[in-house]
Amino acid sequence: MNKYLLQFMYDGTDFVGWQEQPKGRTVQGELQDKLSTILRQEIKVVGAGRTDTGVHASTMVAHIELPEELSDRIAPAVFKLNRFLPPDIFITKLQAVLPDFHARYSATSRSYGYYITLHPNPFLRKYHTFVPRKLQFEAMNRACKYLIGRHDFASFARKHSDVTNHICTVTQAEWLQLSPSEWVFRITANRFLRSMVRALVGTLLEVGSGQITPEEFADILERADLDFPFNTAPPTGLRLEAVQYPEELLGEVLFTP
């Protein structure tokens, strides 16, 4: 069996998430269905993680395994895949990888961006969250500094979950201005808990509106309290933007559009 990395982007608006489900349209389901049709055998697509309903990805990664006899067909198949896929998914790279590679477990870091606009804009409504109040971004960035490093993020984790390890190491967390009315929260970590970024954004917006101080935000993080009633920001503004892997696991790039 040969293993391959697929890199792609998608607009999450009309999906119920990444992971295949009995009901609803999913990114994984679309990829598996179309690729299996093209290659005429069942293909399992394993993603780097799961995105929830309405969450987007400008860079998502998955891996597939194929029998040796299909190795000559995979690049043409992926070229054809872009023509078969609906317009809200697009493949940007096919790359050979070593047998030990795993899209989820080999990742060394992931990066998300959460986009907000301070003025209502119909053209941004699917990809930005509208925040109808003034925000103190200096205070929000002071709070972000407390996120850097290795922490227990239980205060920003889903309570009813089978996940018991809430430790994540954050290497980037900051709000950046894109235009007079548009900002993005960028965060990079070795791993993320489900809905963690949206929980962080919801709480950072409370810092920005003066409901809590940066120091109180730090205390919430430090308490690692699974019962903390955080406000979850809407999925609309969230994008998975990068997934990083050790170079030694990556092989030849076989396709780019």
PDB file of C-alpha atoms in Angstrom, residues 30-31 33-35 37-38 75-92 257:
ATOM      1  CA  GLU A  30     -17.941  14.239  -0.588  1.00  0.00           C
ATOM      2  CA  LEU A  31     -14.242  13.394  -0.979  1.00  0.00           C
ATOM      3  CA  ASP A  33     -17.667   9.393  -2.624  1.00  0.00           C
ATOM      4  CA  LYS A  34     -16.052  11.174  -5.574  1.00  0.00           C
ATOM      5  CA  LEU A  35     -12.610   9.576  -5.181  1.00  0.00           C
ATOM      6  CA  THR A  37     -16.124   6.643  -7.992  1.00  0.00           C
ATOM      7  CA  ILE A  38     -13.081   7.781  -9.982  1.00  0.00           C
ATOM      8  CA  ALA A  75      -2.256  11.976  -9.933  1.00  0.00           C
ATOM      9  CA  PRO A  76      -4.639  11.874 -12.938  1.00  0.00           C
ATOM     10  CA  ALA A  77      -7.422  10.818 -10.558  1.00  0.00           C
ATOM     11  CA  VAL A  78      -6.877  13.860  -8.324  1.00  0.00           C
ATOM     12  CA  PHE A  79      -6.810  16.127 -11.381  1.00  0.00           C
ATOM     13  CA  LYS A  80     -10.168  14.637 -12.357  1.00  0.00           C
ATOM     14  CA  LEU A  81     -11.380  14.891  -8.752  1.00  0.00           C
ATOM     15  CA  ASN A  82     -11.358  18.693  -8.918  1.00  0.00           C
ATOM     16  CA  ARG A  83     -13.760  18.518 -11.857  1.00  0.00           C
ATOM     17  CA  PHE A  84     -16.061  16.084 -10.044  1.00  0.00           C
ATOM     18  CA  LEU A  85     -16.153  17.901  -6.714  1.00  0.00           C
ATOM     19  CA  PRO A  86     -18.782  20.556  -5.950  1.00  0.00           C
ATOM     20  CA  PRO A  87     -17.561  24.175  -6.130  1.00  0.00           C
ATOM     21  CA  ASP A  88     -17.191  24.493  -2.341  1.00  0.00           C
ATOM     22  CA  ILE A  89     -14.252  22.015  -2.207  1.00  0.00           C
ATOM     23  CA  PHE A  90     -10.980  22.298  -4.139  1.00  0.00           C
ATOM     24  CA  ILE A  91      -7.848  20.105  -4.037  1.00  0.00           C
ATOM     25  CA  THR A  92      -4.622  22.135  -3.909  1.00  0.00           C
ATOM     26  CA  PRO A 257      -3.467  22.756  -9.933  1.00  0.00           C
TER      27      PRO A 257
END
